[in-house]
PDB file of C-alpha atoms in Angstrom:
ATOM      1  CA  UNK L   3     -64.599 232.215 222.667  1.00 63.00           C
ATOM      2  CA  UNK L   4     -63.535 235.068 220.562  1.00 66.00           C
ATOM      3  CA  UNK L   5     -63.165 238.257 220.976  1.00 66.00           C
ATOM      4  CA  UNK L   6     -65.310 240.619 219.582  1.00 65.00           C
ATOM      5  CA  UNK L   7     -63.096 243.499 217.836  1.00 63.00           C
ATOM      6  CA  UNK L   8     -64.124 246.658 218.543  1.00 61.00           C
ATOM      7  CA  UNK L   9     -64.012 249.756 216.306  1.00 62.00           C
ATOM      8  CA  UNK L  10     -65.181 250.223 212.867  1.00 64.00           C
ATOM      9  CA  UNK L  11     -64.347 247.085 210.211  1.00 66.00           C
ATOM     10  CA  UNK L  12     -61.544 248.050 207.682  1.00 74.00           C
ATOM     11  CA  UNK L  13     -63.779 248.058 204.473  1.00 87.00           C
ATOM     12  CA  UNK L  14     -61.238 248.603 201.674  1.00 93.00           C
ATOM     13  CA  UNK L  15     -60.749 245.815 198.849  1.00 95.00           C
ATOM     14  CA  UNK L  16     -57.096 244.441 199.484  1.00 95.00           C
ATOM     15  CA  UNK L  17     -56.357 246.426 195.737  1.00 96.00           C
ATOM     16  CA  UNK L  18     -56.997 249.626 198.010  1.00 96.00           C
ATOM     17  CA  UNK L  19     -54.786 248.031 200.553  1.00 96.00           C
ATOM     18  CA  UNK L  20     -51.944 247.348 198.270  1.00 94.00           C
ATOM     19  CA  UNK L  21     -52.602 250.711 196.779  1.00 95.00           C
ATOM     20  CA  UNK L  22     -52.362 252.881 200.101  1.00 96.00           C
ATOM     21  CA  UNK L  23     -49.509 250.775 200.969  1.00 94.00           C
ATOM     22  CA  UNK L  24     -47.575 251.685 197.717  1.00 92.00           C
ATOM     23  CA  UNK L  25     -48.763 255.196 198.260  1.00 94.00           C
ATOM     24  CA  UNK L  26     -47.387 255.053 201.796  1.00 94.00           C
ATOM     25  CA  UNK L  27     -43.659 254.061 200.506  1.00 90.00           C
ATOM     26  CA  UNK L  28     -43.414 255.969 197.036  1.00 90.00           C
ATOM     27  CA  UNK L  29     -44.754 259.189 198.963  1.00 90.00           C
ATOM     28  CA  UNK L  30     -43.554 258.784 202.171  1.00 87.00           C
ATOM     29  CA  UNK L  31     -46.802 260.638 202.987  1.00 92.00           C
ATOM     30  CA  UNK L  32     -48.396 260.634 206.813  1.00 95.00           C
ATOM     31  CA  UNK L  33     -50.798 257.740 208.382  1.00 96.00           C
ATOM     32  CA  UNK L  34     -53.193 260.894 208.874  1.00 96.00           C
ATOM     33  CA  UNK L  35     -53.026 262.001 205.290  1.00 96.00           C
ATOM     34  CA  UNK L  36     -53.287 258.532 203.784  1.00 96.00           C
ATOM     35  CA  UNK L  37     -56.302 258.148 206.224  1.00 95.00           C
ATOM     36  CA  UNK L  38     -57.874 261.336 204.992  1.00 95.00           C
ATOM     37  CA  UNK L  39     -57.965 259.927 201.372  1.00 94.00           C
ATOM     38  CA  UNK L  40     -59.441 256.353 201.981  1.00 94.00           C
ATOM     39  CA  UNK L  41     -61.510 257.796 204.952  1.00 94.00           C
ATOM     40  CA  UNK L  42     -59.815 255.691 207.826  1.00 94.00           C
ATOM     41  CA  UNK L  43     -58.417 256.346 211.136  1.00 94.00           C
ATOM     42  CA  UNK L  44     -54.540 256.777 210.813  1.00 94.00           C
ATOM     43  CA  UNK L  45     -54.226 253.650 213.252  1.00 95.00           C
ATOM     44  CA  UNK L  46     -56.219 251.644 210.672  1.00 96.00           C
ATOM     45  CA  UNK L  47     -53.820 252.895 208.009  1.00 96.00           C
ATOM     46  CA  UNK L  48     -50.957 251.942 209.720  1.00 97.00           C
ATOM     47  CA  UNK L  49     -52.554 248.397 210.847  1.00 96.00           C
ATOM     48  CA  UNK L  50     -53.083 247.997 206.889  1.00 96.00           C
ATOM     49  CA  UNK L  51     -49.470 249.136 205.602  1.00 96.00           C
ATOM     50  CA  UNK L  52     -47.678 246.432 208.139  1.00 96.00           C
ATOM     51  CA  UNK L  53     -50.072 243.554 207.269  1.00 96.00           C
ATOM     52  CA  UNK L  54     -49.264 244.183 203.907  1.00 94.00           C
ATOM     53  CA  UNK L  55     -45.976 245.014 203.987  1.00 90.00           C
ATOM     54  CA  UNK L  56     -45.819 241.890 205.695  1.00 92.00           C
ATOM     55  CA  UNK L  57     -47.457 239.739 203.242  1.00 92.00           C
ATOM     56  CA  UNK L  58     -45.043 240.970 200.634  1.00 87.00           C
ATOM     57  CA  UNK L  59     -42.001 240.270 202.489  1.00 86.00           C
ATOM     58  CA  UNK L  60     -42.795 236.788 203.187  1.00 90.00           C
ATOM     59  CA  UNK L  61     -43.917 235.954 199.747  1.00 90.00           C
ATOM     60  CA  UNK L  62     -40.068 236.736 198.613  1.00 83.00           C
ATOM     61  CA  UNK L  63     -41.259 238.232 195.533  1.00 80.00           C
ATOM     62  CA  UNK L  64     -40.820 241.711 197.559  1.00 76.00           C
ATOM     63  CA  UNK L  65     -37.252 242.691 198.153  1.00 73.00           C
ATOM     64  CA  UNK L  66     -35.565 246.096 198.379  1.00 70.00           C
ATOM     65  CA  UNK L  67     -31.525 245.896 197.096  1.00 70.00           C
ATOM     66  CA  UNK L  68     -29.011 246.037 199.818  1.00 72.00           C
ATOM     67  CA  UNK L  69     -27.376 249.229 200.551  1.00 73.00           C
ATOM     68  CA  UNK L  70     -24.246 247.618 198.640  1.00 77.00           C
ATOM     69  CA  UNK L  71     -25.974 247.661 195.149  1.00 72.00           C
ATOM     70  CA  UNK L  72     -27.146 251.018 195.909  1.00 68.00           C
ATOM     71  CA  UNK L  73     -23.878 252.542 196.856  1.00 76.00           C
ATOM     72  CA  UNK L  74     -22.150 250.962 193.485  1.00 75.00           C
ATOM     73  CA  UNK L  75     -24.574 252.174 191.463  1.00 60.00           C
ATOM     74  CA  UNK L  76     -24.317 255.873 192.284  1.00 55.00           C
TER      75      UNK L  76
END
């Protein structure tokens, strides 16, 4: 048996997804503001941003430079 999730269903497309998650890191804007925008409780935002966050990550196509390569380059 399952359980039965509670709550409203997360109805974005996962382009919105990717979207608000890009949003989230170029703007470093709030779970609450995000949520605002693509009419979601902040918890569901932030739900959304680590399941794709982690989907990037493990693809390996998704990597931030070390803070070495940053530090040279300034």
């Amino acid at each position: 048996n399952k359980k039965k999730k509670s709550g409203r269903p997360n109805n974005l497309t996962i382009e919105e997804k990717i979207l608000l998650t890009l949003e989230y890191f170029r703007e470093y804007r709030t779970y609450f503001h995000l949520g605002l925008d693509y009419n979601l409780h902040q918890s569901n935002v932030y739900l959304t941003i680590k399941k794709i966050e982690k989907i990037l990550i493990n693809s390996q196509e998704f990597k931030l430079p070390g803070k070495k390569i940053l530090t040279e380059s300034s």
